[in-house]
Amino acid sequence: SQQGEEDPQALSIQEGENATMNCSYKTSINNLQWYRQNSGRGLVHLILIRSNEREKHSGRLRVTLDTSKKSSSLLITASRAADTASYFCATDDQGAQKLVFGQGTRLTINP
Amino acid sequence: DAGITQSPRHKVTETGTPVTLRCHQTENHRYMYWYRQDPGHGLRLIHYSYGVKDTDKGEVSDGYSVSRSKTEDFLLTLESATSSQTSVYFCAISEPGYGYTFGSGTRLTVV
C-alpha cells in the first residue's frame, strides 16, 4: 500500500523558476526522505527530515515537514535543466526500518 | 553507484524459469532491500534484510525469495518467473537513521 502521495504528478516550469512538490502520508513516522531519479537510473538520496524538525535546507533544496497535517514539501529554488527528474518522498512506516515510497512527481525544467 | 552494485544490469528470461539477481555492497551496511519499480506503482518493497540470515517480507513478496549468507551480498530469486514480474529491480542499502543508497537497477523481462 502506498504511504506517501506526491502532488502534482507532473510539473513543467521554466529554468530559473522555483519548483514545489508536496507529499502526504498516512501513519506516524520517525523521518521523511526525498529522493531524485533521473531517467533510467537509480534513486539518489536528497534530504532526510526527522519528525521533530520542521524545516531543513541543503543547497537549493528546502524541505518542510508538518506532522500535524502529515505532509511535507520540497522546494527547489532557481531551477536548472539538470533538475529535470522524478522526485519521490518516502517515509519509514511507523518507525520501521523500511521505507515506503510515493509514486513520484515528474519535474521538467524547460530551457 | 559507489559501494553498491547489481548484476546483471539486463536480463531476458522465459516464463517458468528461475532467475537470481545479485546485490553486492562494500559499505558494510546492516540493512539491504529489494524493490521493484513499475509504471503507476512507484517503488514497492519485495524483501529486506536486517543482518546475515535475517530477512523479512515486504508488500509484494509473493513469488520471490531472498538469501543473505554474507553481509555484502543479498540475492533475490524469482522461483518461477512470470510475465507480471517483468520490472526494474532496485537494491538499496542503509544504516538506521540515514538515507538509502540505491544500485543502478536490473531491468528484467520475462517472455
PDB file of C-alpha atoms in Angstrom:
ATOM      1  CA  SER A   1       0.000   0.000   0.000  1.00  0.00           C
ATOM      2  CA  GLN A   2       1.199   3.494  -0.770  1.00  0.00           C
ATOM      3  CA  GLN A   3       2.178   5.536   2.262  1.00  0.00           C
ATOM      4  CA  GLY A   4       3.212   8.747   0.570  1.00  0.00           C
ATOM      5  CA  GLU A   5       1.398  10.510  -2.219  1.00  0.00           C
ATOM      6  CA  GLU A   6       3.102  13.243  -4.186  1.00  0.00           C
ATOM      7  CA  ASP A   7       1.366  16.171  -5.745  1.00  0.00           C
ATOM      8  CA  PRO A   8       1.432  17.155  -8.527  1.00  0.00           C
ATOM      9  CA  GLN A   9       2.158  14.017 -10.554  1.00  0.00           C
ATOM     10  CA  ALA A  10       3.888  16.150 -13.174  1.00  0.00           C
ATOM     11  CA  LEU A  11       5.266  19.690 -13.162  1.00  0.00           C
ATOM     12  CA  SER A  12       6.773  21.686 -16.008  1.00  0.00           C
ATOM     13  CA  ILE A  13       8.435  25.056 -15.374  1.00  0.00           C
ATOM     14  CA  GLN A  14      10.943  27.423 -16.947  1.00  0.00           C
ATOM     15  CA  GLU A  15      14.580  27.396 -15.986  1.00  0.00           C
ATOM     16  CA  GLY A  16      15.222  29.789 -13.124  1.00  0.00           C
ATOM     17  CA  GLU A  17      11.781  29.393 -11.580  1.00  0.00           C
ATOM     18  CA  ASN A  18      11.135  27.663  -8.284  1.00  0.00           C
ATOM     19  CA  ALA A  19       9.566  24.189  -8.153  1.00  0.00           C
ATOM     20  CA  THR A  20       7.432  22.975  -5.279  1.00  0.00           C
ATOM     21  CA  MET A  21       6.356  19.387  -4.760  1.00  0.00           C
ATOM     22  CA  ASN A  22       4.149  18.101  -1.991  1.00  0.00           C
ATOM     23  CA  CYS A  23       3.881  14.794  -0.201  1.00  0.00           C
ATOM     24  CA  SER A  24       1.187  13.474   2.103  1.00  0.00           C
ATOM     25  CA  TYR A  25       1.400  10.347   4.210  1.00  0.00           C
ATOM     26  CA  LYS A  26      -0.878   8.355   6.457  1.00  0.00           C
ATOM     27  CA  THR A  27       0.840   6.958   9.538  1.00  0.00           C
ATOM     28  CA  SER A  28       3.201   8.252  12.204  1.00  0.00           C
ATOM     29  CA  ILE A  29       6.822   8.467  11.150  1.00  0.00           C
ATOM     30  CA  ASN A  30      10.316   8.896  12.525  1.00  0.00           C
ATOM     31  CA  ASN A  31      11.598  10.571   9.404  1.00  0.00           C
ATOM     32  CA  LEU A  32      10.661  11.519   5.860  1.00  0.00           C
ATOM     33  CA  GLN A  33      13.085  11.453   2.962  1.00  0.00           C
ATOM     34  CA  TRP A  34      13.217  12.858  -0.549  1.00  0.00           C
ATOM     35  CA  TYR A  35      14.901  11.164  -3.489  1.00  0.00           C
ATOM     36  CA  ARG A  36      15.625  12.106  -7.091  1.00  0.00           C
ATOM     37  CA  GLN A  37      15.642   9.702 -10.021  1.00  0.00           C
ATOM     38  CA  ASN A  38      17.000  10.594 -13.418  1.00  0.00           C
ATOM     39  CA  SER A  39      15.594   8.630 -16.324  1.00  0.00           C
ATOM     40  CA  GLY A  40      16.930   5.082 -16.403  1.00  0.00           C
ATOM     41  CA  ARG A  41      18.968   5.499 -13.231  1.00  0.00           C
ATOM     42  CA  GLY A  42      18.747   4.534  -9.581  1.00  0.00           C
ATOM     43  CA  LEU A  43      17.340   6.826  -6.915  1.00  0.00           C
ATOM     44  CA  VAL A  44      19.606   9.341  -5.238  1.00  0.00           C
ATOM     45  CA  HIS A  45      19.021  10.441  -1.656  1.00  0.00           C
ATOM     46  CA  LEU A  46      18.492  14.209  -1.365  1.00  0.00           C
ATOM     47  CA  ILE A  47      17.495  15.016   2.164  1.00  0.00           C
ATOM     48  CA  LEU A  48      16.160  13.443   5.364  1.00  0.00           C
ATOM     49  CA  ILE A  49      14.000  15.342   7.815  1.00  0.00           C
ATOM     50  CA  ARG A  50      13.203  13.931  11.231  1.00  0.00           C
ATOM     51  CA  SER A  51       9.766  14.090  12.804  1.00  0.00           C
ATOM     52  CA  ASN A  52      10.929  16.664  15.370  1.00  0.00           C
ATOM     53  CA  GLU A  53      12.225  19.009  12.646  1.00  0.00           C
ATOM     54  CA  ARG A  54      10.049  21.478  10.759  1.00  0.00           C
ATOM     55  CA  GLU A  55      12.410  22.678   8.049  1.00  0.00           C
ATOM     56  CA  LYS A  56      15.700  21.640   6.522  1.00  0.00           C
ATOM     57  CA  HIS A  57      17.915  23.109   3.830  1.00  0.00           C
ATOM     58  CA  SER A  58      20.511  21.624   1.534  1.00  0.00           C
ATOM     59  CA  GLY A  59      21.890  23.913  -1.146  1.00  0.00           C
ATOM     60  CA  ARG A  60      18.961  24.932  -3.371  1.00  0.00           C
ATOM     61  CA  LEU A  61      16.645  22.449  -1.651  1.00  0.00           C
ATOM     62  CA  ARG A  62      14.281  23.326   1.148  1.00  0.00           C
ATOM     63  CA  VAL A  63      12.127  20.699   2.824  1.00  0.00           C
ATOM     64  CA  THR A  64       9.347  21.336   5.292  1.00  0.00           C
ATOM     65  CA  LEU A  65       7.501  18.837   7.443  1.00  0.00           C
ATOM     66  CA  ASP A  66       4.148  19.299   9.153  1.00  0.00           C
ATOM     67  CA  THR A  67       3.458  16.206  11.240  1.00  0.00           C
ATOM     68  CA  SER A  68       0.058  17.522  12.351  1.00  0.00           C
ATOM     69  CA  LYS A  69      -1.075  17.533   8.708  1.00  0.00           C
ATOM     70  CA  LYS A  70       1.064  14.532   7.763  1.00  0.00           C
ATOM     71  CA  SER A  71       2.549  16.442   4.880  1.00  0.00           C
ATOM     72  CA  SER A  72       5.880  17.605   3.514  1.00  0.00           C
ATOM     73  CA  SER A  73       7.029  19.851   0.713  1.00  0.00           C
ATOM     74  CA  LEU A  74      10.197  20.006  -1.352  1.00  0.00           C
ATOM     75  CA  LEU A  75      11.162  23.361  -2.831  1.00  0.00           C
ATOM     76  CA  ILE A  76      13.871  23.618  -5.466  1.00  0.00           C
ATOM     77  CA  THR A  77      14.928  27.220  -5.976  1.00  0.00           C
ATOM     78  CA  ALA A  78      16.413  28.703  -9.141  1.00  0.00           C
ATOM     79  CA  SER A  79      15.771  25.532 -11.131  1.00  0.00           C
ATOM     80  CA  ARG A  80      18.200  24.289 -13.770  1.00  0.00           C
ATOM     81  CA  ALA A  81      17.785  21.958 -16.708  1.00  0.00           C
ATOM     82  CA  ALA A  82      19.772  19.350 -14.769  1.00  0.00           C
ATOM     83  CA  ASP A  83      16.995  19.261 -12.142  1.00  0.00           C
ATOM     84  CA  THR A  84      14.755  17.507 -14.669  1.00  0.00           C
ATOM     85  CA  ALA A  85      13.976  14.186 -12.971  1.00  0.00           C
ATOM     86  CA  SER A  86      11.369  12.359 -10.932  1.00  0.00           C
ATOM     87  CA  TYR A  87      11.205  13.185  -7.236  1.00  0.00           C
ATOM     88  CA  PHE A  88       9.955  10.767  -4.605  1.00  0.00           C
ATOM     89  CA  CYS A  89       9.098  11.133  -0.973  1.00  0.00           C
ATOM     90  CA  ALA A  90       9.492   8.163   1.325  1.00  0.00           C
ATOM     91  CA  THR A  91       8.543   7.510   4.917  1.00  0.00           C
ATOM     92  CA  ASP A  92       9.596   4.945   7.469  1.00  0.00           C
ATOM     93  CA  ASP A  93       6.203   3.428   8.123  1.00  0.00           C
ATOM     94  CA  GLN A  94       5.585   3.885  11.852  1.00  0.00           C
ATOM     95  CA  GLY A  95       9.298   3.869  12.548  1.00  0.00           C
ATOM     96  CA  ALA A  96      10.002   0.543  10.868  1.00  0.00           C
ATOM     97  CA  GLN A  97      13.438   0.280   9.274  1.00  0.00           C
ATOM     98  CA  LYS A  98      11.998   0.183   5.775  1.00  0.00           C
ATOM     99  CA  LEU A  99      10.850   2.979   3.500  1.00  0.00           C
ATOM    100  CA  VAL A 100       7.548   3.255   1.721  1.00  0.00           C
ATOM    101  CA  PHE A 101       7.694   5.384  -1.418  1.00  0.00           C
ATOM    102  CA  GLY A 102       5.143   7.530  -3.129  1.00  0.00           C
ATOM    103  CA  GLN A 103       4.617   7.409  -6.886  1.00  0.00           C
ATOM    104  CA  GLY A 104       6.684  10.498  -7.506  1.00  0.00           C
ATOM    105  CA  THR A 105       6.476  13.877  -9.202  1.00  0.00           C
ATOM    106  CA  ARG A 106       7.947  14.174 -12.674  1.00  0.00           C
ATOM    107  CA  LEU A 107       9.645  17.550 -12.936  1.00  0.00           C
ATOM    108  CA  THR A 108      10.603  19.037 -16.295  1.00  0.00           C
ATOM    109  CA  ILE A 109      12.707  22.179 -16.474  1.00  0.00           C
ATOM    110  CA  ASN A 110      12.388  23.944 -19.826  1.00  0.00           C
ATOM    111  CA  PRO A 111      15.392  25.987 -21.024  1.00  0.00           C
TER     112      PRO A 111
ATOM    113  CA  ASP B   1      26.536   3.882  -7.521  1.00  0.00           C
ATOM    114  CA  ALA B   2      29.529   3.872  -5.227  1.00  0.00           C
ATOM    115  CA  GLY B   3      29.565   0.975  -2.777  1.00  0.00           C
ATOM    116  CA  ILE B   4      26.678  -0.984  -4.265  1.00  0.00           C
ATOM    117  CA  THR B   5      26.457  -2.969  -7.467  1.00  0.00           C
ATOM    118  CA  GLN B   6      23.688  -5.001  -9.036  1.00  0.00           C
ATOM    119  CA  SER B   7      24.065  -7.812 -11.526  1.00  0.00           C
ATOM    120  CA  PRO B   8      23.031  -8.420 -14.164  1.00  0.00           C
ATOM    121  CA  ARG B   9      22.000  -4.997 -15.469  1.00  0.00           C
ATOM    122  CA  HIS B  10      19.640  -6.500 -18.032  1.00  0.00           C
ATOM    123  CA  LYS B  11      18.118  -9.937 -18.367  1.00  0.00           C
ATOM    124  CA  VAL B  12      15.562 -11.572 -20.604  1.00  0.00           C
ATOM    125  CA  THR B  13      14.215 -14.886 -19.402  1.00  0.00           C
ATOM    126  CA  GLU B  14      11.434 -17.281 -20.256  1.00  0.00           C
ATOM    127  CA  THR B  15       8.284 -17.835 -18.261  1.00  0.00           C
ATOM    128  CA  GLY B  16       8.697 -20.598 -15.705  1.00  0.00           C
ATOM    129  CA  THR B  17      12.461 -20.384 -15.330  1.00  0.00           C
ATOM    130  CA  PRO B  18      14.178 -19.444 -12.074  1.00  0.00           C
ATOM    131  CA  VAL B  19      16.104 -16.191 -12.007  1.00  0.00           C
ATOM    132  CA  THR B  20      18.560 -14.839  -9.429  1.00  0.00           C
ATOM    133  CA  LEU B  21      19.529 -11.198  -9.123  1.00  0.00           C
ATOM    134  CA  ARG B  22      22.537 -10.194  -7.091  1.00  0.00           C
ATOM    135  CA  CYS B  23      23.226  -7.149  -4.969  1.00  0.00           C
ATOM    136  CA  HIS B  24      26.730  -6.575  -3.630  1.00  0.00           C
ATOM    137  CA  GLN B  25      27.826  -3.832  -1.224  1.00  0.00           C
ATOM    138  CA  THR B  26      31.190  -2.730   0.061  1.00  0.00           C
ATOM    139  CA  GLU B  27      29.828  -0.347   2.734  1.00  0.00           C
ATOM    140  CA  ASN B  28      29.231  -2.940   5.479  1.00  0.00           C
ATOM    141  CA  HIS B  29      25.684  -1.608   5.937  1.00  0.00           C
ATOM    142  CA  ARG B  30      23.398  -3.705   8.064  1.00  0.00           C
ATOM    143  CA  TYR B  31      20.202  -3.216   6.045  1.00  0.00           C
ATOM    144  CA  MET B  32      19.651  -4.301   2.465  1.00  0.00           C
ATOM    145  CA  TYR B  33      16.471  -4.062   0.425  1.00  0.00           C
ATOM    146  CA  TRP B  34      14.952  -5.218  -2.840  1.00  0.00           C
ATOM    147  CA  TYR B  35      12.362  -3.010  -4.533  1.00  0.00           C
ATOM    148  CA  ARG B  36      10.619  -3.244  -7.857  1.00  0.00           C
ATOM    149  CA  GLN B  37       9.582  -0.224  -9.879  1.00  0.00           C
ATOM    150  CA  ASP B  38       6.653  -0.296 -12.255  1.00  0.00           C
ATOM    151  CA  PRO B  39       4.787   2.493 -14.046  1.00  0.00           C
ATOM    152  CA  GLY B  40       1.851   3.644 -11.959  1.00  0.00           C
ATOM    153  CA  HIS B  41       3.084   1.883  -8.821  1.00  0.00           C
ATOM    154  CA  GLY B  42       6.271   3.670  -7.865  1.00  0.00           C
ATOM    155  CA  LEU B  43       8.698   1.589  -5.834  1.00  0.00           C
ATOM    156  CA  ARG B  44       7.362  -1.351  -3.886  1.00  0.00           C
ATOM    157  CA  LEU B  45       9.302  -3.334  -1.309  1.00  0.00           C
ATOM    158  CA  ILE B  46       9.775  -7.027  -2.065  1.00  0.00           C
ATOM    159  CA  HIS B  47      12.012  -8.230   0.768  1.00  0.00           C
ATOM    160  CA  TYR B  48      14.577  -6.742   3.073  1.00  0.00           C
ATOM    161  CA  SER B  49      17.351  -7.928   5.370  1.00  0.00           C
ATOM    162  CA  TYR B  50      18.480  -6.588   8.714  1.00  0.00           C
ATOM    163  CA  GLY B  51      21.517  -8.842   9.063  1.00  0.00           C
ATOM    164  CA  VAL B  52      23.102 -12.042   7.891  1.00  0.00           C
ATOM    165  CA  LYS B  53      20.404 -14.685   7.594  1.00  0.00           C
ATOM    166  CA  ASP B  54      17.797 -12.184   8.897  1.00  0.00           C
ATOM    167  CA  THR B  55      15.204 -11.302   6.293  1.00  0.00           C
ATOM    168  CA  ASP B  56      11.582 -10.212   6.183  1.00  0.00           C
ATOM    169  CA  LYS B  57       8.850  -9.798   3.605  1.00  0.00           C
ATOM    170  CA  GLY B  58       7.731  -6.570   2.026  1.00  0.00           C
ATOM    171  CA  GLU B  59       4.400  -5.732   0.443  1.00  0.00           C
ATOM    172  CA  VAL B  60       4.928  -7.676  -2.811  1.00  0.00           C
ATOM    173  CA  SER B  61       6.872 -10.756  -1.738  1.00  0.00           C
ATOM    174  CA  ASP B  62       4.782 -13.487  -3.415  1.00  0.00           C
ATOM    175  CA  GLY B  63       6.851 -15.393  -5.992  1.00  0.00           C
ATOM    176  CA  TYR B  64      10.152 -14.088  -4.617  1.00  0.00           C
ATOM    177  CA  SER B  65      12.676 -15.415  -2.133  1.00  0.00           C
ATOM    178  CA  VAL B  66      15.882 -13.909  -0.780  1.00  0.00           C
ATOM    179  CA  SER B  67      19.055 -15.012   0.892  1.00  0.00           C
ATOM    180  CA  ARG B  68      21.814 -13.226   2.751  1.00  0.00           C
ATOM    181  CA  SER B  69      24.662 -15.507   3.754  1.00  0.00           C
ATOM    182  CA  LYS B  70      27.230 -12.689   3.918  1.00  0.00           C
ATOM    183  CA  THR B  71      26.934  -9.040   4.960  1.00  0.00           C
ATOM    184  CA  GLU B  72      27.900  -7.874   1.494  1.00  0.00           C
ATOM    185  CA  ASP B  73      25.562  -9.975  -0.662  1.00  0.00           C
ATOM    186  CA  PHE B  74      21.758 -10.034  -0.918  1.00  0.00           C
ATOM    187  CA  LEU B  75      20.254 -12.333  -3.522  1.00  0.00           C
ATOM    188  CA  LEU B  76      16.750 -12.100  -4.938  1.00  0.00           C
ATOM    189  CA  THR B  77      15.343 -15.229  -6.577  1.00  0.00           C
ATOM    190  CA  LEU B  78      12.265 -15.456  -8.753  1.00  0.00           C
ATOM    191  CA  GLU B  79      11.385 -19.082  -8.223  1.00  0.00           C
ATOM    192  CA  SER B  80       9.392 -19.447 -11.449  1.00  0.00           C
ATOM    193  CA  ALA B  81       9.357 -16.251 -13.452  1.00  0.00           C
ATOM    194  CA  THR B  82       6.028 -14.896 -14.723  1.00  0.00           C
ATOM    195  CA  SER B  83       5.278 -12.039 -17.102  1.00  0.00           C
ATOM    196  CA  SER B  84       3.945  -9.987 -14.164  1.00  0.00           C
ATOM    197  CA  GLN B  85       7.474  -9.977 -12.759  1.00  0.00           C
ATOM    198  CA  THR B  86       8.758  -8.010 -15.731  1.00  0.00           C
ATOM    199  CA  SER B  87      10.038  -4.900 -13.998  1.00  0.00           C
ATOM    200  CA  VAL B  88      13.041  -2.865 -12.956  1.00  0.00           C
ATOM    201  CA  TYR B  89      14.535  -4.174  -9.721  1.00  0.00           C
ATOM    202  CA  PHE B  90      16.499  -1.962  -7.374  1.00  0.00           C
ATOM    203  CA  CYS B  91      18.657  -2.935  -4.455  1.00  0.00           C
ATOM    204  CA  ALA B  92      19.347  -0.473  -1.660  1.00  0.00           C
ATOM    205  CA  ILE B  93      21.455  -0.340   1.482  1.00  0.00           C
ATOM    206  CA  SER B  94      21.187   1.725   4.622  1.00  0.00           C
ATOM    207  CA  GLU B  95      22.086   2.271   8.233  1.00  0.00           C
ATOM    208  CA  PRO B  96      19.386   3.308  10.746  1.00  0.00           C
ATOM    209  CA  GLY B  97      18.563   6.992  10.615  1.00  0.00           C
ATOM    210  CA  TYR B  98      20.247   7.595   7.281  1.00  0.00           C
ATOM    211  CA  GLY B  99      19.118   7.700   3.677  1.00  0.00           C
ATOM    212  CA  TYR B 100      19.278   4.767   1.338  1.00  0.00           C
ATOM    213  CA  THR B 101      21.931   4.227  -1.297  1.00  0.00           C
ATOM    214  CA  PHE B 102      20.454   2.603  -4.380  1.00  0.00           C
ATOM    215  CA  GLY B 103      22.036   0.443  -7.018  1.00  0.00           C
ATOM    216  CA  SER B 104      21.678   1.182 -10.719  1.00  0.00           C
ATOM    217  CA  GLY B 105      18.908  -1.361 -11.185  1.00  0.00           C
ATOM    218  CA  THR B 106      18.291  -4.579 -13.104  1.00  0.00           C
ATOM    219  CA  ARG B 107      15.851  -4.492 -15.982  1.00  0.00           C
ATOM    220  CA  LEU B 108      14.187  -7.910 -16.138  1.00  0.00           C
ATOM    221  CA  THR B 109      11.955  -9.002 -18.982  1.00  0.00           C
ATOM    222  CA  VAL B 110      10.016 -12.251 -18.741  1.00  0.00           C
ATOM    223  CA  VAL B 111       8.804 -13.513 -22.120  1.00  0.00           C
TER     224      VAL B 111
END
